[in-house]
PDB file of C-alpha atoms in Angstrom:
ATOM      1  CA  SER S   1       0.051  -0.194   0.040  1.00  0.00           C
ATOM      2  CA  SER S   2       1.017   3.493  -0.672  1.00  0.00           C
ATOM      3  CA  THR S   3       0.776   4.254   3.360  1.00  0.00           C
ATOM      4  CA  THR S   4       3.574   1.576   4.006  1.00  0.00           C
ATOM      5  CA  TYR S   5       5.681   2.664   1.042  1.00  0.00           C
ATOM      6  CA  TRP S   6       5.978   6.278   2.218  1.00  0.00           C
ATOM      7  CA  ALA S   7       6.789   5.194   5.540  1.00  0.00           C
ATOM      8  CA  LEU S   8       9.545   3.109   4.061  1.00  0.00           C
ATOM      9  CA  VAL S   9      10.751   6.347   2.130  1.00  0.00           C
ATOM     10  CA  GLY S  10      10.523   8.232   5.366  1.00  0.00           C
ATOM     11  CA  VAL S  11      12.665   5.821   7.468  1.00  0.00           C
ATOM     12  CA  ALA S  12      15.026   5.544   4.558  1.00  0.00           C
ATOM     13  CA  SER S  13      15.554   9.299   4.115  1.00  0.00           C
ATOM     14  CA  VAL S  14      15.977   9.700   7.965  1.00  0.00           C
ATOM     15  CA  MET S  15      18.455   6.618   8.129  1.00  0.00           C
ATOM     16  CA  GLY S  16      20.184   8.073   5.618  1.00  0.00           C
ATOM     17  CA  VAL S  17      20.716  11.668   6.875  1.00  0.00           C
ATOM     18  CA  LEU S  18      21.449  10.429  10.595  1.00  0.00           C
ATOM     19  CA  MET S  19      24.362   8.021   9.153  1.00  0.00           C
ATOM     20  CA  THR S  20      26.184  10.501   7.391  1.00  0.00           C
ATOM     21  CA  ILE S  21      25.918  13.389   9.661  1.00  0.00           C
ATOM     22  CA  PRO S  22      28.436  12.830  12.220  1.00  0.00           C
ATOM     23  CA  ILE S  23      31.350  11.791   9.396  1.00  0.00           C
ATOM     24  CA  GLY S  24      34.140  14.140   9.300  1.00  0.00           C
ATOM     25  CA  GLY S  25      34.591  16.236   6.032  1.00  0.00           C
ATOM     26  CA  ALA S  26      37.877  14.313   4.982  1.00  0.00           C
ATOM     27  CA  ASP S  27      36.225  10.699   5.414  1.00  0.00           C
ATOM     28  CA  MET S  28      33.524  11.770   2.690  1.00  0.00           C
ATOM     29  CA  PRO S  29      35.198   9.856  -0.078  1.00  0.00           C
ATOM     30  CA  VAL S  30      34.788   6.607   1.816  1.00  0.00           C
ATOM     31  CA  VAL S  31      31.227   7.506   2.208  1.00  0.00           C
ATOM     32  CA  ILE S  32      30.521   8.659  -0.968  1.00  0.00           C
ATOM     33  CA  SER S  33      32.098   5.479  -2.744  1.00  0.00           C
ATOM     34  CA  LEU S  34      30.159   3.505  -0.085  1.00  0.00           C
ATOM     35  CA  LEU S  35      26.593   5.107  -0.920  1.00  0.00           C
ATOM     36  CA  ASN S  36      27.729   4.808  -4.677  1.00  0.00           C
ATOM     37  CA  SER S  37      27.913   0.802  -3.887  1.00  0.00           C
ATOM     38  CA  TYR S  38      24.561   1.035  -1.823  1.00  0.00           C
ATOM     39  CA  SER S  39      23.181   2.056  -5.385  1.00  0.00           C
ATOM     40  CA  GLY S  40      24.451  -0.459  -7.513  1.00  0.00           C
ATOM     41  CA  LEU S  41      23.227  -2.707  -4.641  1.00  0.00           C
ATOM     42  CA  ALA S  42      19.732  -1.168  -4.703  1.00  0.00           C
ATOM     43  CA  ALA S  43      19.715  -1.714  -8.751  1.00  0.00           C
ATOM     44  CA  ALA S  44      20.399  -5.216  -8.419  1.00  0.00           C
ATOM     45  CA  ALA S  45      17.535  -5.662  -6.394  1.00  0.00           C
ATOM     46  CA  THR S  46      15.316  -3.757  -8.166  1.00  0.00           C
ATOM     47  CA  GLY S  47      16.515  -6.226 -11.552  1.00  0.00           C
ATOM     48  CA  PHE S  48      15.323  -9.324  -9.376  1.00  0.00           C
ATOM     49  CA  VAL S  49      11.769  -7.710  -8.659  1.00  0.00           C
ATOM     50  CA  LEU S  50      11.292  -6.717 -12.706  1.00  0.00           C
ATOM     51  CA  SER S  51      13.529 -10.040 -13.767  1.00  0.00           C
ATOM     52  CA  ASN S  52      15.620  -7.677 -15.564  1.00  0.00           C
ATOM     53  CA  ASN S  53      19.000  -8.864 -16.573  1.00  0.00           C
ATOM     54  CA  MET S  54      20.590  -5.692 -17.391  1.00  0.00           C
ATOM     55  CA  LEU S  55      19.684  -4.316 -14.151  1.00  0.00           C
ATOM     56  CA  ILE S  56      21.193  -7.013 -12.138  1.00  0.00           C
ATOM     57  CA  ILE S  57      24.350  -7.131 -14.364  1.00  0.00           C
ATOM     58  CA  ALA S  58      24.901  -3.536 -14.321  1.00  0.00           C
ATOM     59  CA  GLY S  59      23.570  -2.953 -10.522  1.00  0.00           C
ATOM     60  CA  SER S  60      26.360  -5.871  -9.504  1.00  0.00           C
ATOM     61  CA  LEU S  61      28.891  -4.152 -11.470  1.00  0.00           C
ATOM     62  CA  VAL S  62      28.410  -0.623  -9.666  1.00  0.00           C
ATOM     63  CA  GLY S  63      28.069  -2.226  -5.975  1.00  0.00           C
ATOM     64  CA  ALA S  64      31.296  -4.614  -6.501  1.00  0.00           C
ATOM     65  CA  SER S  65      33.551  -1.471  -7.788  1.00  0.00           C
ATOM     66  CA  GLY S  66      32.395   0.610  -5.029  1.00  0.00           C
ATOM     67  CA  ILE S  67      33.077  -1.546  -2.395  1.00  0.00           C
ATOM     68  CA  ILE S  68      36.410  -2.062  -3.727  1.00  0.00           C
ATOM     69  CA  LEU S  69      37.096   1.398  -4.045  1.00  0.00           C
ATOM     70  CA  THR S  70      36.271   2.063  -0.605  1.00  0.00           C
ATOM     71  CA  ARG S  71      38.454  -0.883   0.459  1.00  0.00           C
ATOM     72  CA  ILE S  72      41.298   0.978  -1.143  1.00  0.00           C
ATOM     73  CA  MET S  73      40.786   4.136   0.674  1.00  0.00           C
ATOM     74  CA  CYS S  74      40.341   2.927   4.055  1.00  0.00           C
ATOM     75  CA  LYS S  75      43.863   0.901   3.559  1.00  0.00           C
ATOM     76  CA  ALA S  76      44.968   3.940   2.749  1.00  0.00           C
ATOM     77  CA  MET S  77      43.959   5.686   5.756  1.00  0.00           C
ATOM     78  CA  ASN S  78      45.141   2.568   7.725  1.00  0.00           C
ATOM     79  CA  ARG S  79      41.237   2.514   9.395  1.00  0.00           C
ATOM     80  CA  SER S  80      38.532  -0.019   9.123  1.00  0.00           C
ATOM     81  CA  LEU S  81      35.294   0.852   7.402  1.00  0.00           C
ATOM     82  CA  ALA S  82      33.715   0.828  10.759  1.00  0.00           C
ATOM     83  CA  ASN S  83      36.236   3.384  12.457  1.00  0.00           C
ATOM     84  CA  VAL S  84      35.459   5.701   9.131  1.00  0.00           C
ATOM     85  CA  LEU S  85      31.905   5.633  10.045  1.00  0.00           C
ATOM     86  CA  PHE S  86      31.378   5.314  13.648  1.00  0.00           C
ATOM     87  CA  GLY S  87      34.825   6.311  15.368  1.00  0.00           C
ATOM     88  CA  GLY S  88      36.103   9.504  13.446  1.00  0.00           C
ATOM     89  CA  VAL S  89      39.907  10.192  13.671  1.00  0.00           C
ATOM     90  CA  GLY S  90      41.334  12.854  15.951  1.00  0.00           C
ATOM     91  CA  ALA S  91      38.194  12.381  18.059  1.00  0.00           C
ATOM     92  CA  VAL S  92      40.478  11.180  21.021  1.00  0.00           C
ATOM     93  CA  ALA S  93      43.749  13.264  21.007  1.00  0.00           C
ATOM     94  CA  VAL S  94      46.042  10.313  21.511  1.00  0.00           C
ATOM     95  CA  SER S  95      49.278  12.316  21.040  1.00  0.00           C
ATOM     96  CA  LYS S  96      49.929  14.998  23.549  1.00  0.00           C
ATOM     97  CA  THR S  97      52.420  16.790  21.520  1.00  0.00           C
ATOM     98  CA  SER S  98      51.452  20.340  21.274  1.00  0.00           C
ATOM     99  CA  ALA S  99      51.714  22.413  18.196  1.00  0.00           C
ATOM    100  CA  ASP S 100      54.391  24.868  20.061  1.00  0.00           C
ATOM    101  CA  ALA S 101      56.650  22.187  20.909  1.00  0.00           C
ATOM    102  CA  VAL S 102      56.670  20.894  16.970  1.00  0.00           C
ATOM    103  CA  TYR S 103      56.966  23.947  15.183  1.00  0.00           C
ATOM    104  CA  ALA S 104      58.803  26.573  17.967  1.00  0.00           C
ATOM    105  CA  GLY S 105      61.708  28.673  16.310  1.00  0.00           C
ATOM    106  CA  LYS S 106      61.927  25.819  13.557  1.00  0.00           C
ATOM    107  CA  VAL S 107      59.665  26.760  10.623  1.00  0.00           C
ATOM    108  CA  LYS S 108      61.101  28.945   7.956  1.00  0.00           C
ATOM    109  CA  ALA S 109      59.057  30.993   6.114  1.00  0.00           C
ATOM    110  CA  SER S 110      60.214  31.427   2.116  1.00  0.00           C
ATOM    111  CA  SER S 111      59.288  33.863  -0.830  1.00  0.00           C
ATOM    112  CA  ALA S 112      58.248  32.975  -3.993  1.00  0.00           C
ATOM    113  CA  GLU S 113      61.693  34.432  -5.358  1.00  0.00           C
ATOM    114  CA  GLU S 114      63.832  32.002  -3.118  1.00  0.00           C
ATOM    115  CA  VAL S 115      61.763  29.240  -4.314  1.00  0.00           C
ATOM    116  CA  ALA S 116      62.099  30.419  -7.853  1.00  0.00           C
ATOM    117  CA  MET S 117      65.688  30.190  -7.563  1.00  0.00           C
ATOM    118  CA  LEU S 118      65.547  26.261  -6.257  1.00  0.00           C
ATOM    119  CA  LEU S 119      63.280  25.637  -8.822  1.00  0.00           C
ATOM    120  CA  GLU S 120      65.585  27.190 -11.689  1.00  0.00           C
ATOM    121  CA  THR S 121      68.243  24.464 -10.706  1.00  0.00           C
ATOM    122  CA  ALA S 122      65.691  21.407 -10.228  1.00  0.00           C
ATOM    123  CA  ALA S 123      66.078  18.002 -12.483  1.00  0.00           C
ATOM    124  CA  ARG S 124      62.633  16.756 -10.960  1.00  0.00           C
ATOM    125  CA  VAL S 125      59.631  18.643  -8.975  1.00  0.00           C
ATOM    126  CA  ILE S 126      57.115  16.589  -7.736  1.00  0.00           C
ATOM    127  CA  PHE S 127      53.560  18.266  -6.996  1.00  0.00           C
ATOM    128  CA  VAL S 128      51.769  16.967  -4.238  1.00  0.00           C
ATOM    129  CA  PRO S 129      47.985  18.182  -4.172  1.00  0.00           C
ATOM    130  CA  GLY S 130      45.568  18.329  -1.396  1.00  0.00           C
ATOM    131  CA  TYR S 131      42.251  19.744  -0.178  1.00  0.00           C
ATOM    132  CA  GLY S 132      44.012  22.982  -0.113  1.00  0.00           C
ATOM    133  CA  MET S 133      44.581  23.185  -4.353  1.00  0.00           C
ATOM    134  CA  ALA S 134      40.902  22.393  -4.333  1.00  0.00           C
ATOM    135  CA  VAL S 135      39.727  25.298  -2.108  1.00  0.00           C
ATOM    136  CA  SER S 136      41.895  27.908  -3.849  1.00  0.00           C
ATOM    137  CA  GLN S 137      41.091  26.322  -7.171  1.00  0.00           C
ATOM    138  CA  ALA S 138      44.942  26.482  -8.210  1.00  0.00           C
ATOM    139  CA  GLN S 139      45.165  23.324 -10.394  1.00  0.00           C
ATOM    140  CA  HIS S 140      45.179  25.513 -13.659  1.00  0.00           C
ATOM    141  CA  ALA S 141      47.836  27.481 -11.915  1.00  0.00           C
ATOM    142  CA  VAL S 142      49.566  24.876 -11.069  1.00  0.00           C
ATOM    143  CA  ARG S 143      49.576  23.497 -14.803  1.00  0.00           C
ATOM    144  CA  SER S 144      50.975  26.695 -16.073  1.00  0.00           C
ATOM    145  CA  LEU S 145      54.136  26.394 -13.486  1.00  0.00           C
ATOM    146  CA  ALA S 146      54.714  22.719 -14.708  1.00  0.00           C
ATOM    147  CA  ASN S 147      54.666  24.166 -18.137  1.00  0.00           C
ATOM    148  CA  LEU S 148      57.281  26.399 -17.385  1.00  0.00           C
ATOM    149  CA  LEU S 149      59.318  23.816 -15.626  1.00  0.00           C
ATOM    150  CA  GLU S 150      59.171  21.369 -18.239  1.00  0.00           C
ATOM    151  CA  SER S 151      60.033  24.005 -21.211  1.00  0.00           C
ATOM    152  CA  ARG S 152      63.203  24.410 -19.016  1.00  0.00           C
ATOM    153  CA  GLY S 153      64.101  20.751 -19.059  1.00  0.00           C
ATOM    154  CA  THR S 154      62.578  19.969 -15.725  1.00  0.00           C
ATOM    155  CA  GLU S 155      61.164  16.760 -15.251  1.00  0.00           C
ATOM    156  CA  VAL S 156      57.461  17.410 -13.288  1.00  0.00           C
ATOM    157  CA  LEU S 157      55.403  14.850 -11.475  1.00  0.00           C
ATOM    158  CA  TYR S 158      52.157  14.707  -9.733  1.00  0.00           C
ATOM    159  CA  ALA S 159      51.760  12.409  -6.506  1.00  0.00           C
ATOM    160  CA  VAL S 160      48.512  11.586  -5.783  1.00  0.00           C
ATOM    161  CA  HIS S 161      47.471   9.853  -2.096  1.00  0.00           C
ATOM    162  CA  PRO S 162      44.213   7.682  -2.688  1.00  0.00           C
ATOM    163  CA  VAL S 163      42.367   9.897  -0.049  1.00  0.00           C
ATOM    164  CA  ALA S 164      43.726  13.383  -1.001  1.00  0.00           C
ATOM    165  CA  GLY S 165      40.630  15.751  -0.983  1.00  0.00           C
ATOM    166  CA  ARG S 166      36.918  15.534  -0.235  1.00  0.00           C
ATOM    167  CA  MET S 167      35.656  12.958  -2.579  1.00  0.00           C
ATOM    168  CA  PRO S 168      36.828   9.666  -4.552  1.00  0.00           C
ATOM    169  CA  GLY S 169      39.638  10.862  -7.011  1.00  0.00           C
ATOM    170  CA  HIS S 170      39.393  14.660  -6.437  1.00  0.00           C
ATOM    171  CA  MET S 171      42.781  15.867  -7.461  1.00  0.00           C
ATOM    172  CA  ASN S 172      42.890  13.452 -10.730  1.00  0.00           C
ATOM    173  CA  VAL S 173      39.761  14.700 -11.328  1.00  0.00           C
ATOM    174  CA  LEU S 174      41.035  18.602 -10.827  1.00  0.00           C
ATOM    175  CA  LEU S 175      44.447  17.763 -12.481  1.00  0.00           C
ATOM    176  CA  ALA S 176      42.965  16.324 -15.369  1.00  0.00           C
ATOM    177  CA  GLU S 177      40.505  19.757 -15.710  1.00  0.00           C
ATOM    178  CA  ALA S 178      43.790  21.400 -16.061  1.00  0.00           C
ATOM    179  CA  ASP S 179      44.977  19.279 -18.661  1.00  0.00           C
ATOM    180  CA  VAL S 180      47.693  17.538 -16.731  1.00  0.00           C
ATOM    181  CA  PRO S 181      48.938  14.431 -18.704  1.00  0.00           C
ATOM    182  CA  TYR S 182      47.794  11.287 -17.398  1.00  0.00           C
ATOM    183  CA  ASP S 183      51.074   9.729 -17.696  1.00  0.00           C
ATOM    184  CA  GLU S 184      52.724  12.983 -15.292  1.00  0.00           C
ATOM    185  CA  LEU S 185      49.822  11.494 -12.437  1.00  0.00           C
ATOM    186  CA  LYS S 186      51.750   8.572 -10.060  1.00  0.00           C
ATOM    187  CA  ASP S 187      49.948   6.789  -7.260  1.00  0.00           C
ATOM    188  CA  MET S 188      51.373   6.383  -4.061  1.00  0.00           C
ATOM    189  CA  ASP S 189      53.437   2.747  -4.333  1.00  0.00           C
ATOM    190  CA  GLU S 190      55.229   4.343  -7.586  1.00  0.00           C
ATOM    191  CA  VAL S 191      56.214   7.826  -6.668  1.00  0.00           C
ATOM    192  CA  ASN S 192      57.129   6.930  -2.798  1.00  0.00           C
ATOM    193  CA  PRO S 193      61.075   5.611  -4.160  1.00  0.00           C
ATOM    194  CA  MET S 194      61.339   8.766  -6.436  1.00  0.00           C
ATOM    195  CA  PHE S 195      61.089  11.191  -3.644  1.00  0.00           C
ATOM    196  CA  ALA S 196      65.090  10.262  -2.661  1.00  0.00           C
ATOM    197  CA  GLN S 197      65.861  11.528  -6.391  1.00  0.00           C
ATOM    198  CA  THR S 198      63.968  14.473  -6.141  1.00  0.00           C
ATOM    199  CA  ASP S 199      65.159  18.246  -5.842  1.00  0.00           C
ATOM    200  CA  VAL S 200      62.469  20.234  -4.989  1.00  0.00           C
ATOM    201  CA  SER S 201      58.687  18.856  -3.854  1.00  0.00           C
ATOM    202  CA  ILE S 202      55.996  20.943  -3.804  1.00  0.00           C
ATOM    203  CA  VAL S 203      53.240  20.300  -1.363  1.00  0.00           C
ATOM    204  CA  ILE S 204      50.221  22.282  -2.026  1.00  0.00           C
ATOM    205  CA  GLY S 205      47.206  22.556   0.801  1.00  0.00           C
ATOM    206  CA  ALA S 206      47.962  18.608   1.498  1.00  0.00           C
ATOM    207  CA  ASN S 207      48.768  17.582   5.450  1.00  0.00           C
ATOM    208  CA  ASP S 208      48.077  14.540   6.686  1.00  0.00           C
ATOM    209  CA  VAL S 209      48.953  12.481   3.774  1.00  0.00           C
ATOM    210  CA  VAL S 210      52.438  14.037   4.332  1.00  0.00           C
ATOM    211  CA  ASN S 211      52.933  13.648   7.856  1.00  0.00           C
ATOM    212  CA  PRO S 212      55.906  11.618   8.618  1.00  0.00           C
ATOM    213  CA  VAL S 213      54.226  10.965  12.539  1.00  0.00           C
ATOM    214  CA  ALA S 214      52.657   7.875  10.483  1.00  0.00           C
ATOM    215  CA  ARG S 215      55.721   6.474  10.390  1.00  0.00           C
ATOM    216  CA  THR S 216      57.466   7.371  13.598  1.00  0.00           C
ATOM    217  CA  ASP S 217      54.727   7.524  16.523  1.00  0.00           C
ATOM    218  CA  PRO S 218      52.454   4.714  17.085  1.00  0.00           C
ATOM    219  CA  ASN S 219      50.443   6.740  19.403  1.00  0.00           C
ATOM    220  CA  SER S 220      49.534   9.208  16.745  1.00  0.00           C
ATOM    221  CA  PRO S 221      45.479   8.979  15.687  1.00  0.00           C
ATOM    222  CA  ILE S 222      47.262   8.735  12.025  1.00  0.00           C
ATOM    223  CA  ALA S 223      49.833   5.868  13.202  1.00  0.00           C
ATOM    224  CA  GLY S 224      50.793   3.033  10.106  1.00  0.00           C
ATOM    225  CA  MET S 225      48.339   5.184   7.584  1.00  0.00           C
ATOM    226  CA  PRO S 226      50.647   4.756   4.333  1.00  0.00           C
ATOM    227  CA  ILE S 227      51.907   8.624   3.394  1.00  0.00           C
ATOM    228  CA  LEU S 228      53.594  10.180   0.675  1.00  0.00           C
ATOM    229  CA  ASP S 229      57.240  10.433   1.524  1.00  0.00           C
ATOM    230  CA  VAL S 230      57.952  13.897   0.732  1.00  0.00           C
ATOM    231  CA  ASP S 231      60.302  14.431   3.635  1.00  0.00           C
ATOM    232  CA  LYS S 232      62.735  12.624   1.975  1.00  0.00           C
ATOM    233  CA  SER S 233      62.975  14.709  -1.021  1.00  0.00           C
ATOM    234  CA  LYS S 234      66.399  17.270  -1.145  1.00  0.00           C
ATOM    235  CA  ILE S 235      63.806  20.279  -0.506  1.00  0.00           C
ATOM    236  CA  VAL S 236      60.081  20.372   0.419  1.00  0.00           C
ATOM    237  CA  VAL S 237      57.859  23.552  -0.445  1.00  0.00           C
ATOM    238  CA  VAL S 238      54.915  23.479   1.720  1.00  0.00           C
ATOM    239  CA  ILE S 239      52.110  26.204  -0.113  1.00  0.00           C
ATOM    240  CA  LYS S 240      49.486  26.798   3.120  1.00  0.00           C
ATOM    241  CA  ARG S 241      47.958  29.306   4.392  1.00  0.00           C
ATOM    242  CA  SER S 242      49.287  28.654   7.863  1.00  0.00           C
ATOM    243  CA  LEU S 243      50.283  25.955  10.137  1.00  0.00           C
ATOM    244  CA  SER S 244      46.976  24.757  11.111  1.00  0.00           C
ATOM    245  CA  PRO S 245      46.305  21.068  11.582  1.00  0.00           C
ATOM    246  CA  GLY S 246      44.799  18.573   9.177  1.00  0.00           C
ATOM    247  CA  PHE S 247      41.610  16.573   9.304  1.00  0.00           C
ATOM    248  CA  ALA S 248      43.591  14.682  11.965  1.00  0.00           C
ATOM    249  CA  GLY S 249      43.854  17.492  14.366  1.00  0.00           C
ATOM    250  CA  ILE S 250      47.965  16.914  14.931  1.00  0.00           C
ATOM    251  CA  PRO S 251      50.962  19.051  14.486  1.00  0.00           C
ATOM    252  CA  ASN S 252      52.879  17.860  11.352  1.00  0.00           C
ATOM    253  CA  PRO S 253      56.440  17.767  11.895  1.00  0.00           C
ATOM    254  CA  LEU S 254      57.397  18.229   8.132  1.00  0.00           C
ATOM    255  CA  PHE S 255      56.510  22.108   8.173  1.00  0.00           C
ATOM    256  CA  ALA S 256      59.315  22.279  10.560  1.00  0.00           C
ATOM    257  CA  ALA S 257      62.016  19.754   9.029  1.00  0.00           C
ATOM    258  CA  ASP S 258      65.471  21.201   8.175  1.00  0.00           C
ATOM    259  CA  ASN S 259      64.733  20.508   4.352  1.00  0.00           C
ATOM    260  CA  THR S 260      61.406  22.695   4.527  1.00  0.00           C
ATOM    261  CA  LEU S 261      60.343  25.685   3.338  1.00  0.00           C
ATOM    262  CA  MET S 262      56.940  26.924   4.249  1.00  0.00           C
ATOM    263  CA  LEU S 263      55.439  29.647   1.515  1.00  0.00           C
ATOM    264  CA  PHE S 264      52.186  31.021   3.295  1.00  0.00           C
ATOM    265  CA  GLY S 265      49.798  32.299   1.539  1.00  0.00           C
ATOM    266  CA  ASP S 266      46.402  31.135  -0.510  1.00  0.00           C
ATOM    267  CA  GLY S 267      47.533  28.179  -3.279  1.00  0.00           C
ATOM    268  CA  LYS S 268      46.341  29.676  -6.491  1.00  0.00           C
ATOM    269  CA  LYS S 269      48.052  33.286  -5.452  1.00  0.00           C
ATOM    270  CA  ALA S 270      51.606  31.715  -4.433  1.00  0.00           C
ATOM    271  CA  VAL S 271      51.484  29.595  -7.241  1.00  0.00           C
ATOM    272  CA  ASN S 272      51.219  32.675  -9.414  1.00  0.00           C
ATOM    273  CA  ASP S 273      53.550  34.312  -7.954  1.00  0.00           C
ATOM    274  CA  LEU S 274      56.247  31.603  -8.678  1.00  0.00           C
ATOM    275  CA  ILE S 275      55.423  31.909 -12.110  1.00  0.00           C
ATOM    276  CA  GLN S 276      56.199  35.121 -12.005  1.00  0.00           C
ATOM    277  CA  ALA S 277      59.383  34.898  -9.966  1.00  0.00           C
ATOM    278  CA  LEU S 278      60.783  32.433 -12.563  1.00  0.00           C
ATOM    279  CA  LYS S 279      59.762  34.406 -15.320  1.00  0.00           C
ATOM    280  CA  GLU S 280      61.815  37.037 -13.977  1.00  0.00           C
TER     281      GLU S 280
END
């Protein structure tokens, strides 16, 4: 009857909202991917009801690929799906290190001119995009800077972490929008061994996915999470508006490392300043 139908719609809507509301921003990609998987299961179930083989096959494919992607992303965060849905990283601050203890007197602010001088002599530059690149819409500026570097004979690559950004494949989509050649996008396993032979890594708006604490502090909320090993580059340039923490809510020792320079400011503006300084 229609009453039962509308009651079911009501219950489903309330459940959908209540299940996703408590999930934090940076966990959204996993949830979107999981919901995609559910939509496939719903389609397959509809296929059985209507005896429609096409719906059953398409629904099964969407359901399976969604859950596989969800699994990949959970692995990239070293967390279980249950923890993403019901736990929330950083809800309990396990690590007692205050930001002052990590950063005090060690953070080196830099200028576009200084970074441009480093880029001029670099043989390999790796861009590491994160949510900050998306917020400042800096992907086209990044592409222009890469073109400029490539025209001078520098090898340019992009290191993409599976959970960088706020939706599945967020960075890939943004970089594709800026016409970045697909073969320059490298995933974590492929790019990590390359950092040691990289002259300059430019981190633009990424934080937790480049935090070396994941490797060193077993009590940290991100302990064991596979990260991009940018700290192994000869020089790391971090473009960020401030020293504010990432989603996990913990300070990042990378910002205070000996080989790191901080370029404070809006992502797009900072990259455009770099392009200007390089041209001059």
